[in-house]
Amino acid sequence: MSPPLHALQRLIRAATLLTILAAACSINTAGAEVRTGIEELDDLFTQFVEGRGTQRTDALDELAALGRDDTRELLNGILEGDLMLHKDTDTIVWATAQGREYSMQSLDRQNDLGSDRKRKLSRLKVTNQLRGHLRSLIAALGLRSADPIERLAAINDLMDTPEALPDTTLQELLDSESDDKVRTALLSLQARKLALSPEADARRQALQTLNDDLSNGSRSLVQTMAESDADESVKTLAGEIARDQAARVRLYAQAETVFFGLSLGSVLVLAAIGLAISFGVMGVINMAHGELIMLGAYCTWAMQQLMPNNLGLSLLLSIPVAFLFTGMIGILIERSVIRFLYGRPLETLLATFGISLILQQLVRTFISSQNVPVANPAFMSGVLEVNSVLSLTLNRLYILAFCLIVFGLLLMLLKRTRFGLEVRAVSQNRSMARAMGVPSSRIDSLTFGLGAGIAGIAGVALSQLTNVGPNLGQAYIVDSFMVVVFGGVGNLWGTLISGMTLGIANKLMEPWAGAILAKILVLVFLIMFIQKRPRGLFPQRGRAVEAH
């Protein structure tokens, strides 16, 4: 072997040895740091358990100042009682109840310590004063979180004790905050802190900021200042702001009531619009309409059973599935029963009522007589928070938008297509339409199927608001007829306006009349209205209609 090659090999061996030694040193150093961290934790918990008065508070402060990743978890463990003292070993452990015993882990959760009986463990003693201090420390740590939701939650935890956050820290957070919601919450926290100041100018400045904050805590603070502040000018200003806030709260409460009314109205429109088509074109009182809505809701449940891990996609796919399924059932009902009963409304009513009972019993037999679970997908869960006193639920917002989309598509179908032209011709003058070559029998079947399909779509929407069971449709059949009669038989715009009107009227009367009495009052109004306008808000036009 040549000398240069031999020297190169020795150099490689030396470099490898140095690398191994460096790695070993780093491992030993890391191990020493871990041991030091655990020992420091043990010392602080010993001080907390055995100390008195301020010693325990100082131990918590030092624990919060360690800068560990699990500091908030440890403080929460003390607050919630998940950290306990194991009496035999005199050590602090994480304890989780499992039957009559507790499973235990070390403070850093790196070691499983087995399980032991409850009597071998004791909770760490925490006074009310320490609980408040722990919450303040946890909130202060959350203020530095990278997640704006955690920062906002931490600020809300400090709202009742704003004095716990130093002015310099609060100003630093305001200067560095980029999220608008978090910054607004920080300004409210700062205002609450200024409201406790002995200086009148500071309290007036706080009131100007609190004027825009309609949360219960801020309004209560303003009201307290209006009643008992030592400075008369501050007291007067607080009184003006309190009255202004009360007026805005009432306005937002009315807006929320209107929203719930529109939400109820959208449900009524979805439930009634299919009935308006079949009733308006064919003159058939379909008592099975509610069961078609119920079948649409069960289609949503069936799709979620097929796709349990993708609720959003299953809900979207359930819309065409429900439309086609209930539409085919509607055509089958028209072909097998209703077409033989035209001109005999009482017999049609009895026959469709019998069909409704059959459909209910089929569901009870083949699925269940109990309600089935239908979950909301993630995008329909939660609320849209406009401000502290007005929140709009997302599922109702989506259903309101869905109702308007279905209405718009149906209106385009009836106004812009040949099928829609033939439907309108048959509804206005059946004999003349037949003389012009319109196949009225086929139009009747397709129209009834269209109305049934829309009922199925309504069931999909209702599955996101209420329980899905065999009796689902019974709750909406009477309301659907009320909407159709009030709006004008066969008129889509009348159905939309009447549904929204009845929904808002119900919700406006509920606070002072109650849900049941509100429905009765709406029904009484509807009866009186029909006495004056028997054909509803928007009656149909046409020679055949006018002749009756």
Coordinates of C-alpha atoms in Angstrom, one line a residue:
M1 CA 0.0 0.0 0.0
S2 CA 1.4 3.4 -0.9
P3 CA 2.2 5.9 1.9
P4 CA -0.4 8.6 0.6
L5 CA -3.2 6.0 0.6
H6 CA -2.2 4.8 4.1
A7 CA -2.2 8.3 5.4
L8 CA -5.6 8.9 3.9
Q9 CA -7.1 5.8 5.6
R10 CA -5.7 7.0 9.0
L11 CA -7.2 10.4 8.5
I12 CA -10.6 8.8 7.7
R13 CA -10.4 6.7 10.9
A14 CA -9.5 9.7 13.0
A15 CA -12.4 11.8 11.6
T16 CA -14.8 8.9 12.2
L17 CA -13.6 8.6 15.8
L18 CA -14.0 12.4 16.4
T19 CA -17.6 12.3 15.0
I20 CA -18.5 9.4 17.3
L21 CA -17.0 11.2 20.3
A22 CA -18.8 14.5 19.4
A23 CA -22.1 12.7 19.1
A24 CA -21.5 11.0 22.5
C25 CA -20.7 14.3 24.1
S26 CA -23.9 15.9 22.6
I27 CA -25.9 13.0 23.9
N28 CA -24.5 13.3 27.3
T29 CA -25.1 17.0 27.3
A30 CA -28.7 16.6 26.2
G31 CA -29.2 14.0 28.8
A32 CA -27.7 16.3 31.4
E33 CA -30.1 19.1 30.3
V34 CA -33.1 16.8 30.5
R35 CA -32.0 15.6 34.0
T36 CA -31.6 19.2 35.0
G37 CA -35.0 20.1 33.7
I38 CA -36.7 17.3 35.5
E39 CA -34.8 18.1 38.7
E40 CA -35.9 21.7 38.5
L41 CA -39.5 20.7 38.0
D42 CA -39.3 18.4 41.0
D43 CA -37.9 21.2 43.1
L44 CA -40.6 23.6 42.1
F45 CA -43.4 21.1 42.7
T46 CA -41.8 20.3 46.1
Q47 CA -41.9 24.0 46.9
F48 CA -45.6 24.2 45.7
V49 CA -46.7 21.1 47.8
E50 CA -44.7 21.9 51.0
G51 CA -44.6 25.7 50.8
R52 CA -46.9 28.2 52.5
G53 CA -48.5 31.4 51.2
T54 CA -46.4 33.3 48.8
Q55 CA -43.9 30.4 48.4
R56 CA -46.6 28.4 46.5
T57 CA -47.4 31.4 44.3
D58 CA -43.7 32.0 43.6
A59 CA -43.3 28.3 42.7
L60 CA -46.1 28.7 40.1
D61 CA -44.5 31.9 38.7
E62 CA -41.1 30.2 38.4
L63 CA -42.8 27.2 36.7
A64 CA -44.5 29.6 34.2
A65 CA -41.1 31.3 33.5
L66 CA -39.3 28.0 32.6
G67 CA -40.3 28.3 29.0
R68 CA -41.0 24.6 28.6
D69 CA -43.3 23.5 25.8
D70 CA -45.5 21.7 28.3
T71 CA -45.7 24.5 30.8
R72 CA -49.4 25.3 30.0
E73 CA -50.2 21.6 30.2
L74 CA -48.5 21.3 33.7
L75 CA -50.4 24.4 35.0
N76 CA -53.7 23.0 33.6
G77 CA -52.9 19.7 35.3
I78 CA -52.6 21.5 38.7
L79 CA -55.8 23.4 38.0
E80 CA -57.9 20.5 36.8
G81 CA -56.5 17.9 39.3
D82 CA -54.8 15.7 36.8
L83 CA -51.5 16.0 38.6
M84 CA -51.5 14.1 41.9
L85 CA -49.1 13.3 44.7
H86 CA -48.2 9.6 44.9
K87 CA -47.9 9.0 48.7
D88 CA -45.6 5.9 48.6
T89 CA -43.0 7.5 46.4
D90 CA -43.6 11.1 47.4
T91 CA -43.5 12.2 43.7
I92 CA -45.9 14.2 41.4
V93 CA -47.4 12.1 38.7
W94 CA -50.0 12.4 35.9
A95 CA -53.0 10.2 37.0
T96 CA -55.9 9.0 34.8
A97 CA -58.8 7.2 36.3
Q98 CA -59.4 3.6 35.0
G99 CA -62.1 2.0 36.9
R100 CA -61.1 1.7 40.6
E101 CA -57.5 2.4 39.9
Y102 CA -55.4 5.2 38.3
S103 CA -52.8 4.8 35.6
M104 CA -49.8 6.9 36.2
Q105 CA -47.1 8.7 34.1
S106 CA -44.1 10.7 35.0
L107 CA -44.1 14.5 35.0
D108 CA -42.6 14.7 31.5
R109 CA -44.9 11.8 30.3
Q110 CA -41.8 9.9 29.2
N111 CA -42.3 7.0 31.6
D112 CA -45.3 4.8 32.3
L113 CA -45.4 4.2 36.1
G114 CA -48.1 1.5 36.0
S115 CA -51.3 1.9 38.1
D116 CA -52.3 2.2 41.7
R117 CA -55.3 2.6 43.9
K118 CA -57.0 5.9 44.5
R119 CA -56.1 6.0 48.2
K120 CA -52.4 6.0 47.3
L121 CA -52.9 9.3 45.4
S122 CA -53.9 12.7 46.7
R123 CA -54.9 15.9 44.8
L124 CA -52.7 18.9 45.0
K125 CA -54.3 21.5 47.3
V126 CA -55.4 24.5 45.4
T127 CA -57.2 27.5 47.1
N128 CA -59.5 29.9 45.3
Q129 CA -56.8 32.5 45.2
L130 CA -54.4 30.0 43.6
R131 CA -57.0 29.0 41.1
G132 CA -57.3 32.6 40.0
H133 CA -53.5 32.9 39.8
L134 CA -53.3 29.7 37.7
R135 CA -55.9 30.9 35.3
S136 CA -54.0 34.2 34.9
L137 CA -50.7 32.4 34.3
I138 CA -52.3 30.0 31.7
A139 CA -53.9 32.9 29.9
A140 CA -50.7 34.9 29.9
L141 CA -48.9 32.0 28.3
G142 CA -51.6 31.7 25.7
L143 CA -51.1 35.3 24.7
R144 CA -47.8 34.3 23.1
S145 CA -49.3 31.4 21.1
A146 CA -48.9 31.3 17.4
D147 CA -52.5 30.3 17.0
P148 CA -54.9 33.4 17.0
I149 CA -57.7 31.3 18.3
E150 CA -55.6 30.4 21.4
R151 CA -54.6 34.0 21.8
L152 CA -58.2 35.2 21.7
A153 CA -59.2 32.5 24.2
A154 CA -56.4 33.6 26.5
I155 CA -57.5 37.3 26.3
N156 CA -61.1 36.3 27.1
D157 CA -59.9 34.4 30.2
L158 CA -58.2 37.6 31.4
M159 CA -61.3 39.9 30.8
D160 CA -62.4 39.5 34.4
T161 CA -59.0 40.1 35.9
P162 CA -57.3 42.7 33.5
E163 CA -55.0 43.9 36.3
A164 CA -53.2 40.6 36.1
L165 CA -51.5 41.7 32.8
P166 CA -48.8 44.3 33.2
D167 CA -49.1 47.5 31.1
T168 CA -45.8 47.0 29.3
T169 CA -46.8 43.4 28.3
L170 CA -50.2 44.6 27.1
Q171 CA -48.7 47.3 25.0
E172 CA -46.1 44.9 23.5
L173 CA -48.9 42.6 22.5
L174 CA -50.9 45.4 20.9
D175 CA -47.9 46.6 18.9
S176 CA -47.1 43.1 17.6
E177 CA -50.6 41.8 17.0
S178 CA -51.7 41.3 13.3
D179 CA -55.0 39.6 13.7
D180 CA -58.0 42.1 13.7
K181 CA -60.2 40.1 16.1
V182 CA -57.4 39.5 18.6
R183 CA -56.4 43.2 18.4
T184 CA -60.0 44.3 19.1
A185 CA -60.1 42.0 22.1
L186 CA -56.8 43.4 23.4
L187 CA -58.2 46.9 23.1
S188 CA -61.2 45.8 25.1
L189 CA -58.9 44.3 27.7
Q190 CA -56.9 47.5 27.9
A191 CA -60.1 49.5 28.3
R192 CA -61.3 47.3 31.1
K193 CA -58.0 47.9 32.8
L194 CA -58.2 51.6 32.3
A195 CA -61.8 51.6 33.8
L196 CA -60.2 50.5 37.1
S197 CA -57.8 53.5 37.1
P198 CA -58.2 56.2 39.8
E199 CA -57.8 58.9 37.1
A200 CA -61.0 60.2 35.6
D201 CA -59.4 60.9 32.2
A202 CA -58.3 57.2 32.0
R203 CA -61.8 56.0 32.8
R204 CA -63.3 58.4 30.2
Q205 CA -60.9 57.0 27.6
A206 CA -61.9 53.4 28.6
L207 CA -65.6 54.3 28.1
Q208 CA -64.9 55.5 24.5
T209 CA -63.4 52.1 23.7
L210 CA -66.0 50.1 25.6
N211 CA -68.7 51.8 23.6
D212 CA -68.0 49.5 20.7
D213 CA -67.8 46.4 22.8
L214 CA -71.3 44.9 23.4
S215 CA -70.2 41.8 25.4
N216 CA -72.0 41.2 28.6
G217 CA -68.9 41.9 30.7
S218 CA -68.3 45.3 29.1
R219 CA -71.9 46.4 29.2
S220 CA -72.1 45.4 32.9
L221 CA -68.9 47.4 33.6
V222 CA -70.3 50.5 31.8
Q223 CA -73.6 50.2 33.7
T224 CA -71.7 50.0 37.0
M225 CA -69.8 53.1 36.1
A226 CA -73.0 54.9 35.2
E227 CA -74.5 54.1 38.6
S228 CA -71.6 54.5 41.0
D229 CA -68.6 56.3 39.5
A230 CA -67.2 59.0 41.8
D231 CA -66.6 61.5 39.0
E232 CA -69.9 63.1 37.8
S233 CA -68.7 63.6 34.2
V234 CA -67.6 60.0 33.9
K235 CA -70.9 58.9 35.4
T236 CA -72.9 61.0 32.8
L237 CA -70.8 59.7 29.9
A238 CA -71.2 56.1 31.1
G239 CA -75.0 56.6 31.3
E240 CA -75.2 57.8 27.7
I241 CA -73.0 54.9 26.5
A242 CA -75.1 52.4 28.5
R243 CA -78.3 53.7 26.8
D244 CA -76.7 53.6 23.4
Q245 CA -75.5 50.0 23.9
A246 CA -78.9 48.9 25.1
A247 CA -80.5 50.3 22.0
R248 CA -78.0 48.5 19.7
V249 CA -78.5 45.3 21.6
R250 CA -82.3 45.5 21.0
L251 CA -81.7 46.2 17.4
Y252 CA -79.4 43.2 17.0
A253 CA -81.9 41.0 18.9
Q254 CA -84.6 42.0 16.3
A255 CA -82.1 41.3 13.5
E256 CA -81.5 37.8 15.0
T257 CA -85.3 37.3 15.2
V258 CA -85.7 38.2 11.6
F259 CA -82.9 35.8 10.6
F260 CA -84.5 33.0 12.5
G261 CA -87.8 33.9 10.8
L262 CA -86.1 33.8 7.3
S263 CA -84.5 30.5 8.3
L264 CA -87.9 29.0 9.2
G265 CA -89.4 30.6 6.1
S266 CA -86.8 29.0 3.9
V267 CA -87.7 25.6 5.4
L268 CA -91.4 26.2 4.8
V269 CA -90.7 27.3 1.2
L270 CA -88.6 24.2 0.5
A271 CA -91.3 22.0 2.0
A272 CA -94.2 23.8 0.1
I273 CA -92.7 24.6 -3.3
G274 CA -93.0 21.0 -4.6
L275 CA -96.6 20.9 -3.3
A276 CA -97.3 24.2 -5.0
I277 CA -96.4 22.7 -8.4
S278 CA -98.4 19.5 -8.1
F279 CA -101.4 21.2 -6.4
G280 CA -101.3 24.2 -8.9
V281 CA -101.0 22.2 -12.1
M282 CA -103.0 19.1 -11.2
G283 CA -105.3 20.2 -8.5
V284 CA -104.3 17.2 -6.4
I285 CA -104.3 17.4 -2.6
N286 CA -101.3 15.2 -1.9
M287 CA -101.3 14.1 1.7
A288 CA -98.2 12.0 1.1
H289 CA -96.1 15.1 0.4
G290 CA -94.7 15.0 4.0
E291 CA -93.6 11.4 3.6
L292 CA -91.8 12.3 0.4
I293 CA -89.9 14.9 2.4
M294 CA -89.1 12.2 5.0
L295 CA -87.8 9.9 2.3
G296 CA -85.4 12.7 1.1
A297 CA -84.1 13.0 4.6
Y298 CA -83.5 9.2 4.8
C299 CA -81.6 9.5 1.5
T300 CA -79.1 11.8 3.3
W301 CA -78.8 9.3 6.1
A302 CA -78.2 6.4 3.6
M303 CA -75.5 8.4 1.9
Q304 CA -73.7 9.1 5.2
Q305 CA -73.8 5.4 5.9
L306 CA -72.1 4.7 2.6
M307 CA -69.6 7.5 3.1
P308 CA -69.1 7.9 6.8
N309 CA -65.6 9.5 6.5
N310 CA -66.7 12.2 4.0
L311 CA -69.8 14.0 5.4
G312 CA -69.5 17.0 3.1
L313 CA -69.4 14.9 -0.1
S314 CA -72.1 12.6 1.1
L315 CA -74.4 15.6 1.7
L316 CA -73.8 17.1 -1.7
L317 CA -74.4 13.7 -3.4
S318 CA -77.6 13.2 -1.4
I319 CA -79.2 16.1 -3.2
P320 CA -79.4 14.5 -6.7
V321 CA -80.0 11.1 -5.1
A322 CA -83.0 12.3 -3.1
F323 CA -84.3 14.2 -6.1
L324 CA -84.2 11.2 -8.4
F325 CA -85.4 8.7 -5.7
T326 CA -88.4 10.7 -4.5
G327 CA -89.2 11.9 -8.1
M328 CA -89.4 8.3 -9.3
I329 CA -91.7 7.4 -6.3
G330 CA -93.9 10.4 -7.2
I331 CA -94.2 9.3 -10.8
L332 CA -95.1 5.8 -9.6
I333 CA -97.8 7.2 -7.3
E334 CA -99.3 9.3 -10.1
R335 CA -99.2 6.5 -12.6
S336 CA -100.7 3.8 -10.3
V337 CA -103.2 5.7 -8.2
I338 CA -103.7 9.4 -8.8
R339 CA -104.4 9.3 -12.6
F340 CA -107.5 7.2 -11.9
L341 CA -108.9 9.8 -9.4
Y342 CA -108.7 13.1 -11.3
G343 CA -111.8 15.1 -10.7
R344 CA -112.5 13.4 -7.4
P345 CA -110.6 15.5 -4.8
L346 CA -112.0 13.8 -1.7
E347 CA -111.0 10.3 -2.9
T348 CA -107.6 11.6 -4.0
L349 CA -107.1 13.1 -0.5
L350 CA -108.0 9.7 1.1
A351 CA -105.8 7.7 -1.3
T352 CA -102.7 9.9 -0.8
F353 CA -103.3 9.8 3.0
G354 CA -103.3 6.0 2.8
I355 CA -100.0 6.2 0.7
S356 CA -98.5 8.3 3.5
L357 CA -99.3 5.7 6.1
I358 CA -97.8 2.9 3.9
L359 CA -94.6 4.9 3.3
Q360 CA -94.3 5.5 7.1
Q361 CA -94.8 1.8 7.9
L362 CA -92.3 0.8 5.2
V363 CA -89.6 3.0 6.8
R364 CA -90.4 1.6 10.3
T365 CA -90.2 -2.0 9.0
F366 CA -87.1 -1.8 6.9
I367 CA -85.0 0.9 8.7
S368 CA -86.2 1.7 12.2
S369 CA -89.1 3.2 14.1
Q370 CA -86.6 5.3 16.0
N371 CA -84.9 8.5 14.8
V372 CA -81.6 7.9 12.9
P373 CA -78.5 10.1 13.3
V374 CA -77.6 12.5 10.5
A375 CA -74.5 14.6 11.2
N376 CA -73.7 18.1 10.0
P377 CA -70.5 18.3 7.8
A378 CA -67.7 20.6 9.1
F379 CA -68.5 23.5 6.8
M380 CA -72.1 23.6 8.2
S381 CA -71.1 23.5 11.8
G382 CA -70.5 26.4 14.1
V383 CA -71.6 30.0 13.9
L384 CA -70.8 33.3 12.0
E385 CA -70.2 35.8 14.8
V386 CA -71.2 39.3 13.6
N387 CA -70.5 40.8 17.1
S388 CA -70.8 39.9 20.7
V389 CA -74.6 39.8 20.7
L390 CA -75.4 38.6 17.1
S391 CA -74.3 35.1 15.9
L392 CA -75.8 33.4 12.9
T393 CA -75.7 29.6 12.8
L394 CA -74.0 28.3 9.6
N395 CA -76.4 25.4 8.9
R396 CA -79.4 27.8 8.8
L397 CA -77.4 30.3 6.6
Y398 CA -76.6 27.5 4.1
I399 CA -80.2 26.3 4.0
L400 CA -81.4 29.8 3.4
A401 CA -79.0 30.1 0.5
F402 CA -80.0 26.6 -0.7
C403 CA -83.7 27.5 -0.7
L404 CA -83.0 30.5 -2.9
I405 CA -80.9 28.4 -5.3
V406 CA -83.6 25.8 -5.6
F407 CA -86.2 28.5 -6.2
G408 CA -84.1 30.2 -8.8
L409 CA -83.4 26.9 -10.7
L410 CA -87.1 25.9 -10.6
L411 CA -88.2 29.3 -11.8
M412 CA -85.8 29.1 -14.8
L413 CA -87.1 25.6 -15.5
L414 CA -90.7 26.8 -15.7
K415 CA -90.0 30.1 -17.4
R416 CA -87.2 29.2 -19.9
T417 CA -87.8 25.6 -21.1
R418 CA -90.4 23.9 -23.3
F419 CA -91.4 21.7 -20.4
G420 CA -92.1 24.7 -18.2
L421 CA -94.2 26.3 -21.0
E422 CA -96.3 23.1 -21.2
V423 CA -96.7 23.0 -17.5
R424 CA -97.9 26.5 -17.4
A425 CA -100.3 25.9 -20.3
V426 CA -101.8 22.8 -18.6
S427 CA -102.2 24.7 -15.3
Q428 CA -104.0 27.6 -16.9
N429 CA -106.2 25.8 -19.4
R430 CA -105.9 22.0 -19.6
S431 CA -108.5 21.6 -22.5
M432 CA -106.9 24.3 -24.7
A433 CA -103.4 22.9 -24.0
R434 CA -104.5 19.4 -25.0
A435 CA -106.1 20.8 -28.2
M436 CA -102.8 22.4 -29.0
G437 CA -101.0 19.1 -28.8
V438 CA -99.6 19.2 -25.3
P439 CA -99.6 15.6 -23.9
S440 CA -101.3 16.5 -20.6
S441 CA -101.1 13.0 -19.2
R442 CA -97.3 12.9 -19.6
I443 CA -97.1 16.5 -18.2
D444 CA -99.1 15.4 -15.2
S445 CA -96.7 12.6 -14.4
L446 CA -93.6 14.6 -14.9
T447 CA -95.0 17.5 -12.9
F448 CA -96.0 15.3 -10.0
G449 CA -92.5 13.7 -10.2
L450 CA -90.9 17.1 -10.2
G451 CA -92.9 18.2 -7.1
A452 CA -92.0 14.9 -5.3
G453 CA -88.3 15.4 -6.2
I454 CA -88.2 18.9 -4.8
A455 CA -89.9 17.4 -1.6
G456 CA -87.0 15.0 -1.4
I457 CA -84.5 17.9 -1.7
A458 CA -86.4 19.7 1.1
G459 CA -85.9 16.5 3.2
V460 CA -82.1 16.8 2.6
A461 CA -82.2 20.3 4.0
L462 CA -84.4 19.4 7.0
S463 CA -82.0 16.5 7.9
Q464 CA -79.5 19.2 8.8
L465 CA -81.9 21.0 11.2
T466 CA -84.0 18.4 12.9
N467 CA -84.3 14.7 13.8
V468 CA -84.8 12.2 11.0
G469 CA -87.5 9.7 11.7
P470 CA -90.7 8.2 10.2
N471 CA -92.8 11.1 11.5
L472 CA -90.6 13.9 10.1
G473 CA -93.0 14.9 7.3
Q474 CA -96.1 15.1 9.5
A475 CA -94.7 18.3 11.1
Y476 CA -94.6 20.1 7.8
I477 CA -97.6 19.0 5.7
V478 CA -100.1 21.4 7.3
D479 CA -97.6 24.3 7.1
S480 CA -97.0 23.5 3.5
F481 CA -100.6 23.8 2.6
M482 CA -100.9 27.0 4.5
V483 CA -98.0 28.5 2.5
V484 CA -99.5 27.4 -0.8
V485 CA -103.0 28.7 -0.1
F486 CA -101.7 32.0 1.4
G487 CA -99.3 32.6 -1.6
G488 CA -101.7 31.6 -4.3
V489 CA -102.1 28.1 -5.7
G490 CA -99.5 27.3 -8.3
N491 CA -97.6 30.6 -8.0
L492 CA -93.9 30.2 -7.2
W493 CA -93.3 33.8 -6.2
G494 CA -96.4 33.6 -4.0
T495 CA -95.0 30.5 -2.3
L496 CA -91.6 32.2 -1.7
I497 CA -93.1 35.4 -0.3
S498 CA -95.8 33.7 1.8
G499 CA -93.3 31.2 3.3
M500 CA -90.9 33.9 4.3
T501 CA -93.8 36.1 5.7
L502 CA -95.2 33.3 7.8
G503 CA -91.8 32.3 9.1
I504 CA -91.0 35.9 10.2
A505 CA -94.5 36.3 11.7
N506 CA -94.0 33.1 13.7
K507 CA -90.7 34.2 15.1
L508 CA -91.8 37.7 15.9
M509 CA -94.8 36.5 17.9
E510 CA -93.0 33.7 19.7
P511 CA -91.2 35.8 22.4
W512 CA -94.4 37.1 23.8
A513 CA -97.0 34.5 22.7
G514 CA -95.1 31.2 22.8
A515 CA -94.5 28.8 20.0
I516 CA -97.9 27.1 20.1
L517 CA -100.0 30.3 20.5
A518 CA -97.9 32.0 17.7
K519 CA -98.9 29.2 15.3
I520 CA -102.6 29.5 16.3
L521 CA -102.5 33.3 15.7
V522 CA -100.9 32.8 12.3
L523 CA -103.6 30.3 11.4
V524 CA -106.3 32.7 12.6
F525 CA -104.8 35.5 10.5
L526 CA -104.6 33.1 7.5
I527 CA -108.3 32.2 7.8
M528 CA -109.3 35.8 7.9
F529 CA -107.1 36.6 5.0
I530 CA -108.5 33.8 2.8
Q531 CA -112.0 35.1 3.6
K532 CA -111.0 38.4 1.9
R533 CA -108.8 36.9 -0.9
P534 CA -109.8 33.3 -1.5
R535 CA -107.1 32.9 -4.2
G536 CA -104.2 34.0 -2.1
L537 CA -101.7 36.8 -2.6
F538 CA -100.9 36.0 -6.2
P539 CA -103.8 34.2 -7.9
Q540 CA -103.3 32.3 -11.1
R541 CA -104.4 34.0 -14.4
G542 CA -106.1 32.4 -17.3
R543 CA -109.5 31.9 -18.9
A544 CA -110.0 28.4 -17.3
V545 CA -109.1 29.8 -13.9
E546 CA -111.4 32.8 -14.2
A547 CA -114.3 30.6 -15.2
H548 CA -114.3 28.7 -12.0

